[in-house]
Coordinates of C-alpha atoms and ligand atoms in Angstrom, one line a residue:
X59 CA -10.0 -59.5 -21.7
X60 CA -9.9 -63.6 -22.0
X61 CA -9.5 -65.4 -18.8
X62 CA -8.8 -68.6 -17.3
X63 CA -10.5 -69.8 -14.3
X64 CA -9.9 -73.6 -13.6
X65 CA -10.7 -75.0 -10.0
X66 CA -7.9 -77.4 -9.0
X67 CA -7.6 -80.6 -6.7
X68 CA -8.5 -83.1 -9.4
X69 CA -6.2 -85.3 -11.0
X70 CA -5.8 -85.5 -15.0
X71 CA -6.9 -88.8 -16.4
X72 CA -7.3 -89.9 -19.9
X73 CA -5.5 -89.2 -23.4
X74 CA -3.9 -85.7 -24.8
X75 CA -3.2 -85.4 -28.2
X76 CA -0.1 -83.6 -29.1
X77 CA 0.0 -80.9 -32.3
X78 CA 2.7 -80.2 -34.1
X79 CA 5.5 -77.9 -32.9
X80 CA 5.0 -74.0 -32.9
X81 CA 8.9 -73.4 -32.9
X82 CA 9.3 -75.8 -35.7
X83 CA 6.6 -74.9 -37.9
X84 CA 7.1 -70.9 -37.9
X85 CA 10.6 -71.2 -39.4
X86 CA 9.6 -74.4 -42.1
X87 CA 6.4 -71.3 -43.3
X88 CA 9.4 -68.6 -43.7
X89 CA 11.3 -70.7 -45.9
X90 CA 8.6 -71.7 -47.9
X91 CA 8.8 -67.9 -49.0
X92 CA 11.9 -70.1 -50.2
X93 CA 11.0 -71.4 -53.6
X94 CA 8.5 -70.9 -56.7
X95 CA 6.5 -74.1 -56.9
X96 CA 4.0 -75.4 -54.1
X97 CA 5.0 -75.9 -51.2
X98 CA 1.7 -77.9 -48.4
X99 CA 2.8 -78.0 -44.7
X100 CA 1.0 -80.5 -42.5
X101 CA 0.5 -80.9 -38.5
X102 CA 0.2 -76.8 -38.7
X103 CA -0.4 -76.1 -35.6
X104 CA -3.4 -73.6 -34.9
X105 CA -2.0 -70.9 -32.4
X106 CA -1.7 -67.8 -32.5
X107 CA 2.1 -66.6 -33.4
X108 CA 1.9 -70.0 -36.6
X109 CA -1.2 -66.7 -38.0
X110 CA 0.7 -64.7 -37.6
X111 CA 3.2 -65.9 -39.4
X112 CA 0.9 -66.9 -42.9
X113 CA 0.0 -62.9 -42.6
X114 CA 2.9 -62.2 -42.3
X115 CA 3.6 -63.5 -45.7
X116 CA 0.3 -63.1 -47.4
X117 CA 1.5 -59.4 -46.6
X118 CA 4.3 -59.2 -48.8
X119 CA 2.0 -61.5 -51.8
X120 CA 2.0 -65.1 -50.6
X121 CA -0.7 -66.6 -51.6
X122 CA -2.1 -69.3 -49.0
X123 CA -4.8 -71.7 -48.5
X124 CA -5.3 -72.8 -46.0
X125 CA -7.6 -76.4 -46.3
X126 CA -8.8 -77.0 -42.9
X127 CA -7.2 -75.6 -39.8
X128 CA -3.5 -78.0 -39.5
X129 CA -3.0 -77.6 -43.5
X130 CA -1.4 -74.9 -44.9
X131 CA -0.4 -74.4 -49.1
X132 CA 1.2 -72.2 -49.6
X133 CA 2.1 -70.2 -53.1
X134 CA 5.5 -67.7 -52.5
X135 CA 6.0 -67.2 -56.1
X136 CA 4.2 -63.6 -56.6
X137 CA 5.5 -62.1 -53.7
X138 CA 5.9 -58.6 -53.9
X139 CA 7.7 -56.5 -51.9
X140 CA 10.6 -57.6 -49.8
X141 CA 10.0 -55.3 -47.5
X142 CA 8.2 -57.5 -44.5
X143 CA 7.5 -53.8 -42.1
X144 CA 3.9 -55.1 -40.1
X145 CA 2.9 -54.0 -36.4
X146 CA 2.0 -56.7 -35.7
X147 CA 5.4 -58.0 -36.9
X148 CA 6.8 -56.9 -34.5
X149 CA 5.5 -59.0 -31.8
X150 CA 6.3 -63.0 -32.7
X151 CA 9.8 -63.0 -32.4
X152 CA 10.6 -65.4 -35.1
X153 CA 9.6 -63.3 -37.8
X154 CA 13.4 -62.4 -38.6
X155 CA 12.9 -66.2 -40.2
X156 CA 12.4 -64.1 -43.0
X157 CA 15.1 -62.4 -43.1
X158 CA 17.1 -65.3 -43.4
X159 CA 14.7 -67.1 -45.9
X160 CA 14.2 -64.2 -48.1
X161 CA 17.9 -63.5 -48.6
X162 CA 18.8 -66.7 -50.2
X163 CA 15.8 -66.1 -51.9
X164 CA 16.2 -62.8 -53.8
X165 CA 19.4 -61.9 -51.7
X166 CA 17.8 -58.4 -50.1
X167 CA 15.0 -58.2 -47.3
X168 CA 13.9 -55.7 -45.2
X169 CA 12.3 -56.7 -41.8
X170 CA 10.6 -55.3 -39.0
X171 CA 13.7 -55.8 -35.4
X172 CA 11.5 -57.9 -33.0
X173 CA 11.9 -55.8 -29.6
X174 CA 12.4 -57.7 -26.3
X175 CA 10.5 -59.4 -24.5
X176 CA 9.8 -60.9 -20.6
X177 CA 11.9 -63.6 -20.9
X178 CA 14.9 -61.5 -22.0
X179 CA 16.8 -59.2 -24.3
X180 CA 16.8 -61.4 -26.8
X181 CA 19.8 -59.8 -28.7
X182 CA 20.0 -61.1 -32.8
X183 CA 23.7 -60.5 -33.7
X184 CA 24.8 -63.9 -34.0
X185 CA 22.1 -64.0 -36.3
X186 CA 23.6 -60.3 -38.6
X187 CA 27.3 -62.4 -38.3
X188 CA 25.9 -65.2 -39.9
X189 CA 24.2 -63.1 -42.5
X190 CA 27.4 -60.4 -43.2
X191 CA 30.2 -63.8 -43.4
X192 CA 28.3 -65.1 -46.4
X193 CA 28.7 -61.9 -47.7
X194 CA 25.8 -59.7 -46.9
X195 CA 25.6 -56.0 -46.2
X196 CA 23.6 -55.8 -42.9
X197 CA 21.9 -52.8 -41.4
X198 CA 19.8 -51.9 -38.9
X199 CA 18.0 -48.4 -38.9
X200 CA 14.6 -46.5 -37.7
X201 CA 13.9 -50.1 -36.3
X202 CA 14.1 -52.7 -39.4
X203 CA 17.0 -55.0 -40.0
X204 CA 18.1 -54.9 -43.7
X205 CA 20.2 -57.2 -45.6
X206 CA 21.6 -57.7 -49.3
X207 CA 24.1 -59.9 -50.8
X208 CA 24.9 -59.7 -55.3
X209 CA 25.0 -63.0 -54.0
X210 CA 25.2 -64.7 -51.0
X211 CA 29.2 -66.9 -50.8
X212 CA 30.0 -70.5 -48.2
X213 CA 31.2 -69.5 -45.3
X214 CA 32.9 -71.7 -41.9
X215 CA 30.8 -69.9 -39.3
X216 CA 31.3 -70.1 -35.1
X217 CA 28.4 -69.2 -33.1
X218 CA 29.8 -68.1 -30.2
X219 CA 26.6 -69.9 -28.1
X220 CA 24.0 -72.1 -29.0
X221 CA 21.7 -69.9 -31.2
X222 CA 18.5 -71.8 -32.4
X223 CA 17.1 -68.9 -34.3
X224 CA 20.8 -68.2 -35.8
X225 CA 21.2 -71.1 -36.5
X226 CA 18.3 -71.5 -38.4
X227 CA 18.6 -68.6 -39.6
X228 CA 22.3 -69.5 -41.5
X229 CA 20.7 -72.7 -42.6
X230 CA 17.9 -71.2 -44.8
X231 CA 20.3 -68.3 -46.0
X232 CA 23.4 -70.2 -46.9
X233 CA 20.8 -72.8 -48.8
X234 CA 21.1 -70.8 -51.7
X235 CA 24.4 -69.3 -51.4
X236 CA 26.9 -70.1 -53.7
X237 CA 29.9 -72.7 -51.5
X238 CA 30.1 -74.6 -49.2
X239 CA 28.6 -73.4 -45.6
X240 CA 29.7 -75.1 -42.0
X241 CA 28.2 -74.1 -38.8
X242 CA 29.6 -74.1 -35.9
X243 CA 29.3 -74.3 -32.2
X244 CA 25.4 -75.5 -34.1
X245 CA 21.8 -75.7 -32.5
X246 CA 21.0 -79.2 -31.8
X247 CA 17.2 -78.8 -31.2
X248 CA 14.7 -81.2 -33.1
X249 CA 13.1 -78.0 -34.9
X250 CA 16.3 -77.7 -36.2
X251 CA 16.9 -80.9 -37.9
X252 CA 12.7 -80.8 -38.8
X253 CA 13.7 -77.4 -40.1
X254 CA 16.7 -79.5 -42.3
X255 CA 14.9 -81.9 -43.3
X256 CA 12.1 -79.9 -44.5
X257 CA 14.8 -77.3 -46.8
X258 CA 16.5 -81.3 -47.5
X259 CA 13.4 -82.4 -49.1
X260 CA 12.7 -79.4 -50.9
X261 CA 16.5 -80.4 -52.7
X262 CA 18.9 -78.5 -50.8
X263 CA 22.2 -80.1 -49.2
X264 CA 22.5 -79.8 -45.9
X265 CA 24.2 -82.1 -43.9
X266 CA 24.7 -82.8 -40.2
X267 CA 21.6 -80.9 -38.0
X268 CA 20.9 -82.3 -35.0
X269 CA 25.0 -82.0 -34.9
X270 CA 27.1 -79.5 -33.4
X271 CA 29.0 -79.1 -36.9
X272 CA 26.3 -78.1 -40.0
X273 CA 27.2 -78.0 -44.1
X274 CA 25.4 -77.1 -46.5
X275 CA 26.2 -77.1 -49.4
X276 CA 24.5 -74.3 -50.9
X277 CA 21.3 -75.5 -54.4
X278 CA 19.9 -73.1 -57.2
X279 CA 17.4 -72.7 -57.0
X280 CA 14.5 -75.2 -54.3
X281 CA 11.8 -77.0 -56.0
X282 CA 8.0 -77.7 -54.0
X283 CA 7.3 -79.9 -50.8
X284 CA 5.1 -81.8 -49.5
X285 CA 5.5 -81.8 -45.4
X286 CA 4.3 -82.5 -41.6
X287 CA 6.0 -80.3 -39.1
X288 CA 7.3 -82.5 -36.2
X289 CA 5.2 -83.0 -32.4
X290 CA 5.6 -79.9 -30.2
X291 CA 8.0 -81.8 -27.6
X292 CA 7.8 -78.1 -25.4
X293 CA 3.3 -78.6 -25.2
X294 CA 4.3 -82.1 -24.2
X295 CA 6.7 -81.5 -21.6
X296 CA 3.6 -79.1 -20.1
X297 CA 1.0 -81.2 -20.3
X298 CA 3.4 -84.4 -18.9
X299 CA 4.2 -81.4 -16.1
X300 CA 0.5 -81.2 -15.8
X301 CA -0.3 -85.0 -14.5
X302 CA 2.9 -85.1 -12.4
X303 CA 1.9 -82.2 -10.6
X304 CA -2.0 -83.2 -10.6
X305 CA -1.0 -86.7 -8.7
X306 CA -2.6 -87.5 -12.6
X307 CA -2.0 -90.8 -14.9
X308 CA -2.6 -89.3 -18.5
X309 CA -1.0 -90.9 -21.8
X310 CA 0.4 -88.4 -24.3
X311 CA -0.3 -89.6 -27.6
X312 CA 1.9 -88.2 -31.0
X313 CA 4.9 -87.3 -29.6
X314 CA 9.3 -88.5 -30.7
X315 CA 9.2 -89.5 -26.4
X316 CA 13.7 -89.1 -27.7
X317 CA 12.4 -85.2 -28.1
X318 CA 11.8 -86.1 -24.6
X319 CA 14.6 -86.8 -22.4
X320 CA 15.5 -84.5 -20.2
X321 CA 11.9 -84.0 -19.4
X322 CA 11.5 -87.2 -18.6
X323 CA 14.6 -87.9 -16.1
X324 CA 13.7 -86.2 -14.5
X325 CA 9.9 -86.6 -14.0
X326 CA 12.2 -90.0 -13.0
X327 CA 13.9 -88.1 -10.8
X328 CA 11.1 -85.9 -8.7
X329 CA 9.4 -89.9 -8.7
X330 CA 6.7 -90.5 -10.9
X331 CA 5.9 -93.0 -13.2
X332 CA 7.1 -93.0 -17.6
X333 CA 5.9 -95.4 -19.3
X334 CA 7.1 -95.4 -23.3
X335 CA 5.7 -96.2 -26.3
X336 CA 6.7 -95.5 -29.3
X337 CA 4.8 -91.9 -30.8
X338 CA 3.0 -91.6 -27.1
X339 CA 4.3 -91.9 -23.6
X340 CA 2.2 -92.1 -20.1
X341 CA 2.8 -90.9 -16.9
X342 CA 1.7 -91.8 -13.1
X343 CA 1.3 -89.7 -10.4
X344 CA -1.3 -90.6 -8.9
X345 CA 0.4 -92.1 -5.4
X346 CA 3.5 -90.0 -5.9
X347 CA 5.3 -88.2 -2.5
X348 CA 7.7 -85.5 -5.2
X349 CA 10.6 -85.0 -4.8
X350 CA 12.8 -82.1 -4.4
X351 CA 16.0 -82.1 -7.7
X352 CA 18.1 -79.3 -9.2
X353 CA 17.9 -78.4 -13.8
X354 CA 19.8 -76.9 -15.2
X355 CA 18.1 -75.6 -18.4
X356 CA 20.2 -75.8 -21.7
X357 CA 20.7 -76.5 -25.3
X358 CA 19.4 -80.0 -26.1
X359 CA 19.6 -82.5 -25.1
X360 CA 19.7 -80.6 -22.0
X361 CA 16.7 -79.4 -20.5
X362 CA 14.7 -77.3 -22.3
X363 CA 14.2 -73.6 -21.2
X364 CA 11.2 -73.4 -22.5
X365 CA 10.1 -75.8 -19.8
X366 CA 11.3 -74.0 -17.3
X367 CA 8.1 -72.8 -15.6
X368 CA 6.4 -76.2 -15.1
X369 CA 9.3 -77.8 -13.7
X370 CA 9.6 -75.1 -10.9
X371 CA 5.6 -74.7 -10.2
X372 CA 5.8 -79.3 -9.9
X373 CA 9.2 -78.9 -8.2
X374 CA 6.7 -76.8 -5.8
X375 CA 4.6 -79.2 -4.7
X376 CA 7.9 -81.2 -3.5
X377 CA 9.2 -82.9 -0.5
X378 CA 12.2 -80.6 0.4
X379 CA 14.0 -77.5 -1.3
X380 CA 15.3 -77.8 -4.8
X381 CA 16.9 -75.5 -6.4
X382 CA 16.5 -74.6 -11.0
X383 CA 19.3 -72.7 -12.4
X384 CA 17.9 -71.0 -15.7
X385 CA 21.1 -70.2 -19.0
X386 CA 19.5 -69.9 -21.7
X387 CA 16.9 -66.4 -20.9
X388 CA 17.8 -63.7 -18.3
X389 CA 14.0 -62.5 -17.1
X390 CA 12.2 -66.1 -16.6
X391 CA 11.7 -66.1 -12.9
X392 CA 9.3 -62.8 -13.3
X393 CA 6.2 -66.2 -12.6
X394 CA 7.7 -66.9 -9.7
X395 CA 6.2 -63.6 -7.9
X396 CA 2.1 -64.7 -8.8
X397 CA 3.0 -68.1 -8.0
X398 CA 4.2 -67.3 -4.6
X399 CA 0.5 -65.6 -4.6
X400 CA -0.5 -69.1 -4.6
X401 CA 1.8 -70.4 -1.9
X402 CA 4.2 -71.6 -3.0
X403 CA 8.1 -70.7 -1.5
X404 CA 10.3 -70.2 -3.9
X405 CA 13.8 -67.3 -3.2
X406 CA 15.7 -66.2 -6.4
X407 CA 19.8 -66.0 -6.2
X408 CA 21.1 -64.4 -9.4
X409 CA 19.9 -66.6 -12.3
X410 CA 18.8 -69.3 -9.4
X411 CA 15.1 -70.3 -8.2
X412 CA 15.5 -71.3 -4.5
X413 CA 12.1 -74.2 -4.2
X414 CA 10.8 -74.9 -0.5
X415 CA 8.3 -77.6 -1.4
X416 CA 5.0 -76.6 -0.1
X417 CA 1.8 -79.5 1.3
X418 CA -0.3 -77.4 -1.4
X419 CA -1.4 -74.2 -3.9
X420 CA -3.9 -72.6 -3.1
X421 CA -6.1 -70.5 -5.7
X422 CA -5.4 -66.8 -6.4
X423 CA -5.9 -64.4 -9.6
X424 CA -2.5 -64.3 -11.1
X425 CA -1.8 -63.1 -14.2
X426 CA 0.0 -65.1 -17.4
X427 CA 3.9 -63.1 -18.2
X428 CA 4.5 -64.6 -20.8
X429 CA 3.5 -68.0 -23.0
X430 CA 5.1 -71.2 -21.2
X431 CA 4.6 -69.6 -17.4
X432 CA 1.4 -68.6 -18.9
X433 CA 1.2 -72.5 -19.2
X434 CA 2.6 -73.2 -15.3
X435 CA 0.1 -70.7 -13.7
X436 CA -2.8 -73.0 -15.2
X437 CA -0.7 -75.8 -13.5
X438 CA -0.5 -75.0 -10.5
X439 CA -4.1 -73.7 -10.6
X440 CA -5.3 -77.3 -11.9
X441 CA -3.3 -78.7 -9.5
X442 CA -3.9 -75.6 -7.0
X443 CA -7.4 -76.0 -4.8
X444 CA -10.3 -73.7 -4.7
X445 CA -10.2 -71.5 -7.5
X446 CA -7.6 -70.1 -9.5
X447 CA -8.4 -66.9 -12.2
X448 CA -5.1 -66.5 -15.0
X449 CA -5.5 -63.0 -16.9
X450 CA -2.9 -62.6 -19.8
X451 CA -4.4 -65.6 -21.7
X452 CA -3.4 -64.4 -25.2
X453 CA 0.4 -65.5 -23.9
X454 CA -0.9 -68.8 -23.3
X455 CA -2.6 -68.7 -26.7
X456 CA 0.4 -67.7 -29.5
X457 CA 2.0 -71.0 -28.8
X458 CA -0.7 -73.7 -26.9
X459 CA -3.4 -75.0 -29.4
X460 CA -6.7 -74.9 -27.3
X461 CA -5.4 -75.5 -23.6
X462 CA -8.4 -75.8 -22.3
X463 CA -10.5 -78.0 -24.0
X464 CA -7.3 -80.3 -24.4
X465 CA -7.5 -80.1 -20.7
X466 CA -11.1 -80.7 -19.9
X467 CA -10.6 -84.0 -21.8
X468 CA -8.6 -84.7 -18.8
X469 CA -10.7 -84.5 -17.0
X470 CA -9.8 -80.7 -15.5
X471 CA -12.8 -77.3 -13.4
X472 CA -11.1 -74.8 -16.9
X473 CA -13.6 -73.0 -18.3
X474 CA -11.2 -69.8 -20.9
X475 CA -14.3 -66.0 -19.8
X476 CA -14.3 -63.5 -21.7
X477 CA -16.9 -61.2 -18.7
X478 CA -17.0 -61.1 -14.9
X479 CA -20.6 -62.9 -14.9
X480 CA -19.5 -66.1 -16.5
X481 CA -16.5 -66.9 -14.2
X482 CA -19.2 -66.0 -11.2
X483 CA -21.0 -68.8 -13.3
X484 CA -18.7 -70.5 -13.5
X485 CA -17.2 -71.2 -9.6
X486 CA -21.0 -70.9 -8.5
X487 CA -20.7 -74.5 -10.8
X488 CA -17.3 -76.7 -9.7
X489 CA -17.7 -75.5 -5.8
Ligands
EPZ288 C1 14.1 -70.1 -29.2 O1 14.7 -68.5 -29.9 C2 12.6 -69.8 -29.2 N1 11.5 -69.3 -30.2 C3 12.6 -69.5 -27.5 O2 10.9 -70.4 -27.6 C4 13.1 -71.2 -27.0 O3 13.0 -69.9 -26.0 C5 15.1 -70.4 -27.7 O4 14.6 -70.9 -28.6 C6 16.3 -71.2 -26.2 O5 15.4 -73.2 -26.3 C7 11.4 -69.6 -30.4 O6 12.3 -71.0 -31.3 C8 11.1 -69.2 -32.1 P1 18.1 -68.3 -29.4 P2 15.7 -67.7 -30.5 O7 19.1 -67.9 -29.9 O8 16.4 -69.1 -31.0 C9 21.8 -65.9 -27.2 C10 9.2 -70.1 -26.5 O9 8.3 -70.4 -25.3 N2 21.7 -64.8 -28.1 O10 18.3 -69.7 -29.1 O11 15.2 -66.8 -29.9 C11 20.5 -65.4 -26.0 O12 20.7 -64.3 -26.2 C12 9.8 -69.3 -27.6 O13 8.2 -70.8 -28.3 C13 22.5 -63.7 -28.4 O14 23.3 -64.0 -27.3 O15 16.8 -68.5 -28.9 C14 19.3 -66.9 -25.0 O16 20.6 -66.7 -24.0 C15 10.8 -68.4 -26.0 N3 22.9 -63.6 -30.0 C16 21.0 -67.4 -26.2 O17 21.3 -66.7 -26.8 C17 21.7 -63.9 -31.0 O18 22.1 -63.7 -32.0 C18 19.9 -68.8 -26.6 O19 18.8 -68.6 -27.7 C19 20.7 -65.3 -30.3 C20 20.8 -65.1 -29.3

């Protein structure tokens, strides 16, 4: 089993390059199946969830070429089945995007129902409500969601809760429906805008993405395109928090600073200095006495839930008491038990973490409960005294490309190991 082993206590310095946004790319890959023409996608992150999605597309008959790790050429004119029922596909929640994409194009799709996950039950009722409003018959049975329609018709859809997945899924299906669809209370996340831009580059007619009302005028067909995925704001934010926690000074390159505003504001409140450039952000925490603050996760442009564990790790080292309120996922504080083993003082009351800052974390063997919490534990390990081992790093590899390599370029003492001997060797060399 692979683990990350690290010796903390070194500030991070230098520059790090951010890759394409995983959560945008997952939907864009599914949407690439909506045309018979060839689609070229650049700035694709080379992470596990993306590779699962590509395997699923190949599994249903799409032709996939990967001339380089970050570029893929997809031709879906030869799709042979609309049944996406593979064991591995249940492991990525974003498999539900194949439903919207295939329903839009073929008016029929059957996709294995993704289960709940470590951060919450993750319902998809709003996706299904949207498909039904467009005229599809939707059924969930035997572990599969099936959706079918003779024709899809534009509709006025109000989302009872802001949902990234439902907004994108409805957007995809409505793109090839007849007439006009309006999605109210739509998600405004940068990846929603990116998917809309991608579809528009294929000939879709989508207006208002990035606001809470999206208007889609259906078109009969989509054509090929060449598109570059936006930078990953969560990967960028993760490195920004790593700089803050280790009292480092780093430049995070290839970002859209506007997408990072909530993170930037919270880091400023903790006392870090942030300097924004056109497509990079510098975080300086070298002499910072980290200050406590409070934060609530909210849909964009609020503070992202996917940055909540990383923020908690920083606040755990602050000079006072902070609160972190999780308003999106009901189960996203599991990692705080692991962090407590590193010396953090955190009390959970309902959906609020009350964090009393400590002077330092100490190394321990901890386990990543999910993707972002796993990254947060690595940050804690880099800030901690002594050796930290993070288990279950397959979660981290789902969404961070070459995480340990990028950290190493910033001076981190970290290694990926898969046996006791290499782990011990690292520990000896690092001490
Ligand atoms: C996306 O999940 C991201 N995943 C998540 O990132 C992220 O945490 C989340 O958006 C919120 O920003 C992908 O993009 C693949 P939602 P998604 O639908 O779309 C409720 C990561 O670490 N809801 O916006 O599944 C739901 O319970 C992952 O990269 C319903 O009630 O999230 C939640 O409370 C983890 N019914 C809220 O809406 C529905 O039908 C927001 O969920 C759908 C959602």
